[in-house]
CSV table of N, CA and C in Angstrom, one decimal:
chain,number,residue,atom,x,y,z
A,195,UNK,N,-23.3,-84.6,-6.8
A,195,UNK,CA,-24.1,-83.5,-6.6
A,195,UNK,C,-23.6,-82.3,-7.5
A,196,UNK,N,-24.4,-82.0,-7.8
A,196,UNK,CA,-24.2,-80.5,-8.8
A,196,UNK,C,-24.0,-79.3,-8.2
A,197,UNK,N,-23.1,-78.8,-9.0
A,197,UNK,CA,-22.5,-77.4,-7.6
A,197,UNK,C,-22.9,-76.1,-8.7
A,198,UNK,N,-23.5,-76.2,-9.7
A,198,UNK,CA,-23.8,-74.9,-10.7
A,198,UNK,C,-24.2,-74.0,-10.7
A,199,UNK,N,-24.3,-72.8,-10.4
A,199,UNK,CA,-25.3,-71.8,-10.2
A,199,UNK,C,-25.3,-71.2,-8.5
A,200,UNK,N,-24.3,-72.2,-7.5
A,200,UNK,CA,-24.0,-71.5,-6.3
A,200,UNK,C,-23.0,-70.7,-6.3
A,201,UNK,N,-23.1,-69.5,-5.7
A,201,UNK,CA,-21.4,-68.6,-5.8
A,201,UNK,C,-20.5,-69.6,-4.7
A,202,UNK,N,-19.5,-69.2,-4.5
A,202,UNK,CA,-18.5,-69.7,-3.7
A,202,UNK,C,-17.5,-68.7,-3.0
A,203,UNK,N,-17.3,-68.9,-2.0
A,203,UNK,CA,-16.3,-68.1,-1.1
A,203,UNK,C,-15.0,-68.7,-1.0
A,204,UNK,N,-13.7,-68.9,-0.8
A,204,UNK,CA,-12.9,-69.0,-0.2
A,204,UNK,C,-12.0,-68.3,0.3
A,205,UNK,N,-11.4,-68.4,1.2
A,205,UNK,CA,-10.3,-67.6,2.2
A,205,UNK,C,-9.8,-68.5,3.1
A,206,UNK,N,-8.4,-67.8,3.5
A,206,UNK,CA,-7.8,-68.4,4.6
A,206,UNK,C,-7.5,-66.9,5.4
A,207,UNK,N,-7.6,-67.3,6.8
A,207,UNK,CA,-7.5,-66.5,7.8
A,207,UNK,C,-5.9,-67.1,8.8
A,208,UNK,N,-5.6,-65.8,8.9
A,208,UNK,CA,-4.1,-65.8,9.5
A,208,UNK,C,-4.3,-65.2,11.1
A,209,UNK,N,-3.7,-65.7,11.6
A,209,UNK,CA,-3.6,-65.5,13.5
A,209,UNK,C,-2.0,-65.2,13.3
A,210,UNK,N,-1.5,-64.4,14.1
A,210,UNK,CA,0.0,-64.1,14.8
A,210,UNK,C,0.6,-64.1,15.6
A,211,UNK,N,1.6,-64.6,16.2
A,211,UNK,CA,1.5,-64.4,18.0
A,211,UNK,C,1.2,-62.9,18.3
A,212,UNK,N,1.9,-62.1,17.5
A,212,UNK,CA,2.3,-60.9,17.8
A,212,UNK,C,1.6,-59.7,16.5
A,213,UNK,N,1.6,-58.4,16.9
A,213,UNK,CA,1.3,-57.5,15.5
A,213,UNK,C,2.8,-57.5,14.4
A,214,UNK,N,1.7,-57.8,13.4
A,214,UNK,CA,3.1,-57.9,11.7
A,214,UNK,C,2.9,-56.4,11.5
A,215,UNK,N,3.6,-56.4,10.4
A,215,UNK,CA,3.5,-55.1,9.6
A,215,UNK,C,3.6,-55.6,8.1
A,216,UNK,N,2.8,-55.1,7.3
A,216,UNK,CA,2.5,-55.2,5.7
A,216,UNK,C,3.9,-55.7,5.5
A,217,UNK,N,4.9,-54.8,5.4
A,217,UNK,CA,5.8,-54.7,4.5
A,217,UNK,C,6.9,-56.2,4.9
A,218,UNK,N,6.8,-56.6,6.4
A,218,UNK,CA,7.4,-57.7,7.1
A,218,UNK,C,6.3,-59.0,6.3
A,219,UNK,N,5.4,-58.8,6.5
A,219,UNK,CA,4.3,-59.8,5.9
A,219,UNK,C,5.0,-60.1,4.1
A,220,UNK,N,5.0,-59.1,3.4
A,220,UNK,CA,5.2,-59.4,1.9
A,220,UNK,C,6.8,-60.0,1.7
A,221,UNK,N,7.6,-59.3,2.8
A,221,UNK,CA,8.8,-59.6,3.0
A,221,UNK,C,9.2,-61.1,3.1
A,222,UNK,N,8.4,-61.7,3.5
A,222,UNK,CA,8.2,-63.3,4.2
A,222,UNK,C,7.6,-64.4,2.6
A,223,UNK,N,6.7,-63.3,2.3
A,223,UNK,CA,6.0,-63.9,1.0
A,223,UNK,C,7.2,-64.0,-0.3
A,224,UNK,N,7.8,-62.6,-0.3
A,224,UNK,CA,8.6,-62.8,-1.4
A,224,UNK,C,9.4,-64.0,-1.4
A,225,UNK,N,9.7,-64.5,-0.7
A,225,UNK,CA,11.1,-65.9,-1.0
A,225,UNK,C,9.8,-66.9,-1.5
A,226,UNK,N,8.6,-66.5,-1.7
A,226,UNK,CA,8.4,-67.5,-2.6
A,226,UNK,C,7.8,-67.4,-4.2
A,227,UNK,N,8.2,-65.8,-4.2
A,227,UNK,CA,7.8,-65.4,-5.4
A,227,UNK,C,6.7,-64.4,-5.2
A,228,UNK,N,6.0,-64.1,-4.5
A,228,UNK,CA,5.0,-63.5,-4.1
A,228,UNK,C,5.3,-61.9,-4.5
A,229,UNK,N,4.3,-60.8,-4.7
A,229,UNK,CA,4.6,-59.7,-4.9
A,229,UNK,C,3.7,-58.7,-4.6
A,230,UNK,N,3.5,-57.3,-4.3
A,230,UNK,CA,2.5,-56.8,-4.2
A,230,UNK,C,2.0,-56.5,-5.7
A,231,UNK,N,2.7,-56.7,-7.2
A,231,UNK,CA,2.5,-56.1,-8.3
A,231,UNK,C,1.4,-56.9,-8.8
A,232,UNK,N,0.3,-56.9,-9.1
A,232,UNK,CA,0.0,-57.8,-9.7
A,232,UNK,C,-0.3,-57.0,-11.3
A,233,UNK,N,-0.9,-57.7,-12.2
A,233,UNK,CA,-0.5,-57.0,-13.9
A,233,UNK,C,-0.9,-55.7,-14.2
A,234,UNK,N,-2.1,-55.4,-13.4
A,234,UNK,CA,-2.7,-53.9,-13.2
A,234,UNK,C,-2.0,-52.6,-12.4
A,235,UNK,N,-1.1,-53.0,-11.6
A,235,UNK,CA,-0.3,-52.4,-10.6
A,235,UNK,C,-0.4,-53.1,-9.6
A,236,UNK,N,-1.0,-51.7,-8.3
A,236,UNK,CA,-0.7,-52.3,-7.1
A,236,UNK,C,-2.1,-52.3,-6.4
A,237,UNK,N,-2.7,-52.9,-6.0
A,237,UNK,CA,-4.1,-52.9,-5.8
A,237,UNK,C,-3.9,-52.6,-3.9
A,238,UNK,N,-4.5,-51.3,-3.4
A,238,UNK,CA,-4.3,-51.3,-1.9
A,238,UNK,C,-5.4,-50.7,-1.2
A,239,UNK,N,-5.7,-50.5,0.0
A,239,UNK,CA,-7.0,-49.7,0.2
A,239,UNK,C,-6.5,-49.5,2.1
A,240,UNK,N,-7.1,-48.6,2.5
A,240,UNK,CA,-6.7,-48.0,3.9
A,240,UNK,C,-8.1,-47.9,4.2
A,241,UNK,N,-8.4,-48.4,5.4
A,241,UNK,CA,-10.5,-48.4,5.7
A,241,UNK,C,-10.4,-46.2,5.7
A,242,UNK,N,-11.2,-46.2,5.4
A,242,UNK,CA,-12.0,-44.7,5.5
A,242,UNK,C,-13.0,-44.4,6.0
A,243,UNK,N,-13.4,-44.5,7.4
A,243,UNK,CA,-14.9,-44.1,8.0
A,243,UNK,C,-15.7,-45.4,7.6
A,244,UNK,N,-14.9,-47.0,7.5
A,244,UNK,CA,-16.0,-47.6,7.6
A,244,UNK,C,-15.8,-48.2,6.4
A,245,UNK,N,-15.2,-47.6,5.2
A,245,UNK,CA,-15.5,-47.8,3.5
A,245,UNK,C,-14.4,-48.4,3.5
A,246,UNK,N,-14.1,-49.6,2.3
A,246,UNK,CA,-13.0,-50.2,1.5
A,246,UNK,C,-13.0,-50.0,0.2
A,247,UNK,N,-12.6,-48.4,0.0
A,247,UNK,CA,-12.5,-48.4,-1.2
A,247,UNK,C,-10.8,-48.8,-1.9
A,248,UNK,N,-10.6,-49.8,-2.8
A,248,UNK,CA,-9.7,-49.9,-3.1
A,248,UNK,C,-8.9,-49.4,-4.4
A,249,UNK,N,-7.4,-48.9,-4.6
A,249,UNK,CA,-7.5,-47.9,-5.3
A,249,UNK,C,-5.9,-48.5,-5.8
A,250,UNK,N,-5.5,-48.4,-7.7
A,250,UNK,CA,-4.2,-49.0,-8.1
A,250,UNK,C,-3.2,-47.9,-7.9
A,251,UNK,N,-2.5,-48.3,-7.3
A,251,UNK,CA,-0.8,-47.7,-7.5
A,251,UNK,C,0.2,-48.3,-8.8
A,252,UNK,N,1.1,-47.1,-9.1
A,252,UNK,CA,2.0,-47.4,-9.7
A,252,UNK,C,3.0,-49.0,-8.8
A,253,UNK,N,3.3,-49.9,-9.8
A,253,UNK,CA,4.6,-50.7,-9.2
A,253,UNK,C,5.7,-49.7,-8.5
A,254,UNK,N,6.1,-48.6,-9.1
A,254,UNK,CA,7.2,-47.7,-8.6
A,254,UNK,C,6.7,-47.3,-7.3
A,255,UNK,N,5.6,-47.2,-6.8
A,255,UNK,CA,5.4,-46.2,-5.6
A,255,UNK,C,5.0,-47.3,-4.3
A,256,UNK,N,6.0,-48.8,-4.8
A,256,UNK,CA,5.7,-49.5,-3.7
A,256,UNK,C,6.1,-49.3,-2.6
A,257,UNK,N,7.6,-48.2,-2.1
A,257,UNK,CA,7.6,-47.4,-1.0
A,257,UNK,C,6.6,-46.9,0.0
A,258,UNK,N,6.2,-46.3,-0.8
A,258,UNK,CA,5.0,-45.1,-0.4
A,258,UNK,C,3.8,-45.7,0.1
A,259,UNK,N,3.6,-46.8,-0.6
A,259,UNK,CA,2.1,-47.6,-0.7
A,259,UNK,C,2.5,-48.2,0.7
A,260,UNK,N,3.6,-49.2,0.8
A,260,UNK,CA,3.4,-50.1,2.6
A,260,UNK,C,4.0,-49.0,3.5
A,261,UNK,N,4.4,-47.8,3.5
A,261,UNK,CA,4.6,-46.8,4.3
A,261,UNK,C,3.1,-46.2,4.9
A,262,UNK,N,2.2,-46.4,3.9
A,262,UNK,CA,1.0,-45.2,4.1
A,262,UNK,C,0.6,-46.9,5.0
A,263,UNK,N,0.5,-47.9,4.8
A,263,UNK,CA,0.1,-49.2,5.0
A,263,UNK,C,0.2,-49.6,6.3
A,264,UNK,N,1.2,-49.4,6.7
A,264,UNK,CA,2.2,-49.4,8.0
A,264,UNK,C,2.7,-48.1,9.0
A,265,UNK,N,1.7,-47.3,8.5
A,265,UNK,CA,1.9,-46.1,8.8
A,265,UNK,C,1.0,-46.4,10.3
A,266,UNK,N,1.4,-45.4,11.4
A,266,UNK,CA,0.8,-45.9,12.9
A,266,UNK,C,-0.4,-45.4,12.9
A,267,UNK,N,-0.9,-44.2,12.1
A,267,UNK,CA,-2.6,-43.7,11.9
A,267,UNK,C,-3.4,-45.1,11.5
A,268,UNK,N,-2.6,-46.1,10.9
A,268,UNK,CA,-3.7,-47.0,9.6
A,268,UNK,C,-3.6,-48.2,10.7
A,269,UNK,N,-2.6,-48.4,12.0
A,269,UNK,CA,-2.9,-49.6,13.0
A,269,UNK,C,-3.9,-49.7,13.7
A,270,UNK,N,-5.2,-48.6,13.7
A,270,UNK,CA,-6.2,-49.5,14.1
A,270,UNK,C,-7.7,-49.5,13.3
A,271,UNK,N,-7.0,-49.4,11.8
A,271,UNK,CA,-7.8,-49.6,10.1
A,271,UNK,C,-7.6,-50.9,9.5
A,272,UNK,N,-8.4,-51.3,8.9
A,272,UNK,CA,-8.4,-52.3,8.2
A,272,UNK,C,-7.5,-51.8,7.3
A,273,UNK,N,-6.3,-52.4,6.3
A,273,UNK,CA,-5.5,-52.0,5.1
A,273,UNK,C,-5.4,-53.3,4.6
A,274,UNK,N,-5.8,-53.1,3.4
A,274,UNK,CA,-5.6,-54.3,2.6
A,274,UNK,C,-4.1,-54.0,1.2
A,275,UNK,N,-3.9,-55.3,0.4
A,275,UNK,CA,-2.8,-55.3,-0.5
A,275,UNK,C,-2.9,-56.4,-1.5
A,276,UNK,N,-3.1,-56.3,-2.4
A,276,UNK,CA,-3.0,-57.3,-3.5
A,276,UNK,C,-1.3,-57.9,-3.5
A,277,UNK,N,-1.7,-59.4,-3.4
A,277,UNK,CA,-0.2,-60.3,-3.7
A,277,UNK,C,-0.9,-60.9,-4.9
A,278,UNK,N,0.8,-61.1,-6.0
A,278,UNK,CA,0.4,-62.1,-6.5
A,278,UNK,C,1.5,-63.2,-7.4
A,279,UNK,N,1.8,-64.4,-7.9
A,279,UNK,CA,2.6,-64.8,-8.0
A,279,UNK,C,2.7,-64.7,-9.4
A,280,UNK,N,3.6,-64.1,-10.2
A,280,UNK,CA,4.0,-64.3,-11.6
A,280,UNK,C,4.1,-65.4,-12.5
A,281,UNK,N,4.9,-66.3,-11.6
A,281,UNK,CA,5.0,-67.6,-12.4
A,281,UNK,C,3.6,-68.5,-12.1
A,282,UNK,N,3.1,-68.5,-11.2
A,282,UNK,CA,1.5,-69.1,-11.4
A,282,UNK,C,1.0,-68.7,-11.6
A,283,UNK,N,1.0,-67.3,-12.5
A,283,UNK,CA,-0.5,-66.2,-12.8
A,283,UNK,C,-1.8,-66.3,-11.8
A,284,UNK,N,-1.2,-66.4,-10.5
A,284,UNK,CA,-3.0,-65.9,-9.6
A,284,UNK,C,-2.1,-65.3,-8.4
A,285,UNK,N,-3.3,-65.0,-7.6
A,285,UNK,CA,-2.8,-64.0,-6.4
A,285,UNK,C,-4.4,-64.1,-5.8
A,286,UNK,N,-4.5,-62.9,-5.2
A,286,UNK,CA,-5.5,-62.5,-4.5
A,286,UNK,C,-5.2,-61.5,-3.4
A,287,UNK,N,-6.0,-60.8,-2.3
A,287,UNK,CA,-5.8,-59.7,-1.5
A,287,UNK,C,-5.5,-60.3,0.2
A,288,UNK,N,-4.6,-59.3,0.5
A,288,UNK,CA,-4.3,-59.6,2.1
A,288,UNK,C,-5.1,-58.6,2.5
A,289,UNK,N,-6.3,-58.8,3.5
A,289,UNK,CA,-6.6,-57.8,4.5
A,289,UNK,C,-6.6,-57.8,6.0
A,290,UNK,N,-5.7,-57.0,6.3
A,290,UNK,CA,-4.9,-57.2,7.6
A,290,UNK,C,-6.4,-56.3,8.5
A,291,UNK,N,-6.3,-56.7,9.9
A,291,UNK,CA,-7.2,-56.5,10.5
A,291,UNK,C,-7.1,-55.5,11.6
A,292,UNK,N,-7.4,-54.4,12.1
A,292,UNK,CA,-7.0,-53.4,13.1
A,292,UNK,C,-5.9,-54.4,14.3
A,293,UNK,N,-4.8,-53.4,14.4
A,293,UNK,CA,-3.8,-54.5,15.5
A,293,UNK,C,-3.3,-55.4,14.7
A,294,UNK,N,-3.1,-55.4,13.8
A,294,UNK,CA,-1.9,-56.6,13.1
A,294,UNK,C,-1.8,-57.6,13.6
A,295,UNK,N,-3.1,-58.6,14.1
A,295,UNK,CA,-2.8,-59.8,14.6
A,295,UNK,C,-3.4,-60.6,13.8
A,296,UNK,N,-4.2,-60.5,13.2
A,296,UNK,CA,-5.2,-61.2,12.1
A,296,UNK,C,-4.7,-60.6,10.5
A,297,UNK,N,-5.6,-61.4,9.5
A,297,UNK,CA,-4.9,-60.7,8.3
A,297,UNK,C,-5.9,-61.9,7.7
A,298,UNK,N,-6.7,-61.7,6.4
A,298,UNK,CA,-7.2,-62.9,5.7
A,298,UNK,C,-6.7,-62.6,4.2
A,299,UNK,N,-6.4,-64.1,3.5
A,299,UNK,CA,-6.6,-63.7,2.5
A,299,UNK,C,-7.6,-64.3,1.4
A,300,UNK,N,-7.7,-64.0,0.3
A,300,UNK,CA,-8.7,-63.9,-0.6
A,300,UNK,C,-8.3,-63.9,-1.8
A,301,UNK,N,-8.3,-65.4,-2.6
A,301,UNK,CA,-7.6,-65.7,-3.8
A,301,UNK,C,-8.6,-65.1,-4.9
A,302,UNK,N,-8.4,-64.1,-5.3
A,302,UNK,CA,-9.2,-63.6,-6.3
A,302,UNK,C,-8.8,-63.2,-7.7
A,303,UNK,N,-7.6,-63.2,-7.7
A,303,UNK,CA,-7.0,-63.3,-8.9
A,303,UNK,C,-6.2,-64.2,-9.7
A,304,UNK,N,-7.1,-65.2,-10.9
A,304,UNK,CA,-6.9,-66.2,-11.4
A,304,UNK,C,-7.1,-67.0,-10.2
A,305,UNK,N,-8.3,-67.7,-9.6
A,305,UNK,CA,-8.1,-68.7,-8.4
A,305,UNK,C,-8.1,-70.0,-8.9
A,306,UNK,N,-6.5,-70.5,-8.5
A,306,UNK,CA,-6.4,-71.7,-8.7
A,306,UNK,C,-7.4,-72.7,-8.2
A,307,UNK,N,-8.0,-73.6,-8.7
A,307,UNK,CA,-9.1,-74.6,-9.0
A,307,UNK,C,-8.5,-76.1,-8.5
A,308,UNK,N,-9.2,-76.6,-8.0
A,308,UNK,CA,-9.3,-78.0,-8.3
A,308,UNK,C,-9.1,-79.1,-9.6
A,309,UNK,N,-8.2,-79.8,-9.7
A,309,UNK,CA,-8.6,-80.9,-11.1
A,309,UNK,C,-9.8,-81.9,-10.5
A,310,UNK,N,-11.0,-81.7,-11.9
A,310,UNK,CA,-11.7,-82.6,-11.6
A,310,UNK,C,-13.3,-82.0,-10.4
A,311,UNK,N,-12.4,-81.1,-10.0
A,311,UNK,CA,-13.4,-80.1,-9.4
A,311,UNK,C,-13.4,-78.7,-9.2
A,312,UNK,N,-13.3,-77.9,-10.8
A,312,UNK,CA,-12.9,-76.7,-10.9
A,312,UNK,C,-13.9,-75.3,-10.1
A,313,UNK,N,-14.9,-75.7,-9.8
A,313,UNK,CA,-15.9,-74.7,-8.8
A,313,UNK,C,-15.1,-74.5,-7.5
A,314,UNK,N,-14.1,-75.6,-6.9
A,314,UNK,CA,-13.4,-75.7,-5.9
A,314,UNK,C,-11.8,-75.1,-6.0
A,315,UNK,N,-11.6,-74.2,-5.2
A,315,UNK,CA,-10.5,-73.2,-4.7
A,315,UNK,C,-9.6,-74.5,-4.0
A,316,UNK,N,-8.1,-74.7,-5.1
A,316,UNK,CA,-7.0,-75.4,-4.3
A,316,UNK,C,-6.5,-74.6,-3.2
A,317,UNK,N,-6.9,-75.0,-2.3
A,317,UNK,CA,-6.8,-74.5,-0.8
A,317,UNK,C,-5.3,-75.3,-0.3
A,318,UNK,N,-4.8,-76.6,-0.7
A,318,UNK,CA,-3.7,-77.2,-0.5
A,318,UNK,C,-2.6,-76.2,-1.1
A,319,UNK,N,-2.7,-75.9,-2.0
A,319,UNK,CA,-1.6,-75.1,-3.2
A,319,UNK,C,-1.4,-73.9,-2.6
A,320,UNK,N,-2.6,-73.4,-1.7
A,320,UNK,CA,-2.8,-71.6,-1.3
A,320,UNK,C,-2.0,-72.2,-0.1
A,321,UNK,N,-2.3,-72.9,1.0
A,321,UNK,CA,-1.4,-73.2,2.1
A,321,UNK,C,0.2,-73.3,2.2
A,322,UNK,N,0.4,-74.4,0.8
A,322,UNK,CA,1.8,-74.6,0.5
A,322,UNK,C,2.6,-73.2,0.7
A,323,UNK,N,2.3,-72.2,-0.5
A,323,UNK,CA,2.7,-71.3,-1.1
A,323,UNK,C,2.4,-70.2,-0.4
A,324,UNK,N,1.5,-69.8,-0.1
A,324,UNK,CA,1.0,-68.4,0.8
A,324,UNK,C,1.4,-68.9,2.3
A,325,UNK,N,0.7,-69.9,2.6
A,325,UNK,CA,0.9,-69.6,4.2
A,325,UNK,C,2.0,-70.3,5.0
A,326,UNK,N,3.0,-71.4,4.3
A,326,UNK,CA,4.1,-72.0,4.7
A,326,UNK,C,4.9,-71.2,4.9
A,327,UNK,N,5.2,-70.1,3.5
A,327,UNK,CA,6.6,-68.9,4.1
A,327,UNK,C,6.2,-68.1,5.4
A,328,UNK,N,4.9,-68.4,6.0
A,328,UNK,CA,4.7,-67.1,7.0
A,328,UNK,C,5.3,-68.0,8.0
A,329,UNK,N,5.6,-69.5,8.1
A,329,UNK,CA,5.6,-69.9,9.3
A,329,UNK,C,7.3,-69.7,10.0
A,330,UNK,N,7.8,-68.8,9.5
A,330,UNK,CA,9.2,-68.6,9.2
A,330,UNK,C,8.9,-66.9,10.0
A,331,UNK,N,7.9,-66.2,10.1
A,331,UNK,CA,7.5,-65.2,10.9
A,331,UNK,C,6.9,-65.7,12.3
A,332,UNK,N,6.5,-64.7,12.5
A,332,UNK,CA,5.1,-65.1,13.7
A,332,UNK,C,3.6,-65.4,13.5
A,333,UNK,N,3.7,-66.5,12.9
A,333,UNK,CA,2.1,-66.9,12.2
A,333,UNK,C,1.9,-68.2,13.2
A,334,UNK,N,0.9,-67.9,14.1
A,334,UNK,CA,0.1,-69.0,15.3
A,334,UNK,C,-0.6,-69.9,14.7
A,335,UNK,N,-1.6,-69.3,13.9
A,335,UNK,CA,-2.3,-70.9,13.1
A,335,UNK,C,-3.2,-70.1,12.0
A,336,UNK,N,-3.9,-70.7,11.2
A,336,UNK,CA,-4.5,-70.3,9.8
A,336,UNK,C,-5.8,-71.3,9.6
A,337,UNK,N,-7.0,-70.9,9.5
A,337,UNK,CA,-7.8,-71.4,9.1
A,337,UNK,C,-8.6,-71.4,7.7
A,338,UNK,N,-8.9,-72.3,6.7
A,338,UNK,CA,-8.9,-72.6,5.2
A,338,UNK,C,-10.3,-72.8,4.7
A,339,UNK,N,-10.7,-72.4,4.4
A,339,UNK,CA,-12.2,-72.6,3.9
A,339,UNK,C,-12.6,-72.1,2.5
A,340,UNK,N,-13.8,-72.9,1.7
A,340,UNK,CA,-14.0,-72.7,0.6
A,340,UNK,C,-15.5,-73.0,1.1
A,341,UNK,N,-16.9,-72.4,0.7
A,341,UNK,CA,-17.7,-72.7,1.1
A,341,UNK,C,-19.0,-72.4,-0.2
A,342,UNK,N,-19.9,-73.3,-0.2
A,342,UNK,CA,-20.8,-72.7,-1.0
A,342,UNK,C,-21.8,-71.8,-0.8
A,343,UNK,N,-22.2,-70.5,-1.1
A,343,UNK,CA,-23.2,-69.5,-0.2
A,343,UNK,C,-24.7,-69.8,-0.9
């Protein structure tokens, strides 16, 4: 079947027992390389009345960035954060969900592919890497989908 000409979605969606905090979340990510830096800076966004506008920070002001992130005004806003891994060159965005129980992410930077079926998001590789170190936090279950719209 020919898949040409359909866009495609993929994400995985994170469950928690409990509320995370950004900076506990990247915390968990880093032991596997994971970063919020990706080559542009820091890619972050705090909901505003509804809007996701997302906006680069300096690498230096990564303090400030999961402080405003984790800040108790933004726990019942959507905040999102660009991760991404250096040595694989891809990443994509975490968007954590009002109440820190949910959180999806969205491989959008350099999305690693399928061999043999590059239209298709390695969803095995994103699980290994992204969502294995969470299970070392309070991460309940994760659901993985790549779909064609």
């Amino acid at each position: 079947m020919e898949l040409t000409g359909l866009s495609r979605t993929a994400d995985i969606d994170l469950t928690f027992h409990q509320e995370v905090t950004v900076a506990g979340t990247l915390r968990l990510l880093a032991g596997r390389g994971w970063t919020p830096a990706e080559p542009l800076g820091i890619s972050c966004m705090v909901e505003d009345d509804g809007d996701f506008d997302w906006s680069r920070e300096d690498p230096m002001d990564k303090p400030q960035v999961l402080a405003r992130l984790d800040a108790p005004e933004a726990r019942d806003l959507h905040v999102g954060i660009s991760v991404y891994r250096p040595d694989a060159e891809t990443g994509g965005t975490l968007l954590f969900c009002p109440g820190r129980q949910t959180a999806s992410f969205t491989p959008s930077i350099n999305r690693r592919s399928l061999p043999g079926a590059t239209e298709m998001t390695d969803l095995a590789w994103y699980i290994q890497e992204l969502v294995h170190p969470l299970l070392a936090g309070d991460l309940l279950g994760y659901e993985a989908r790549d779909t064609a719209d």
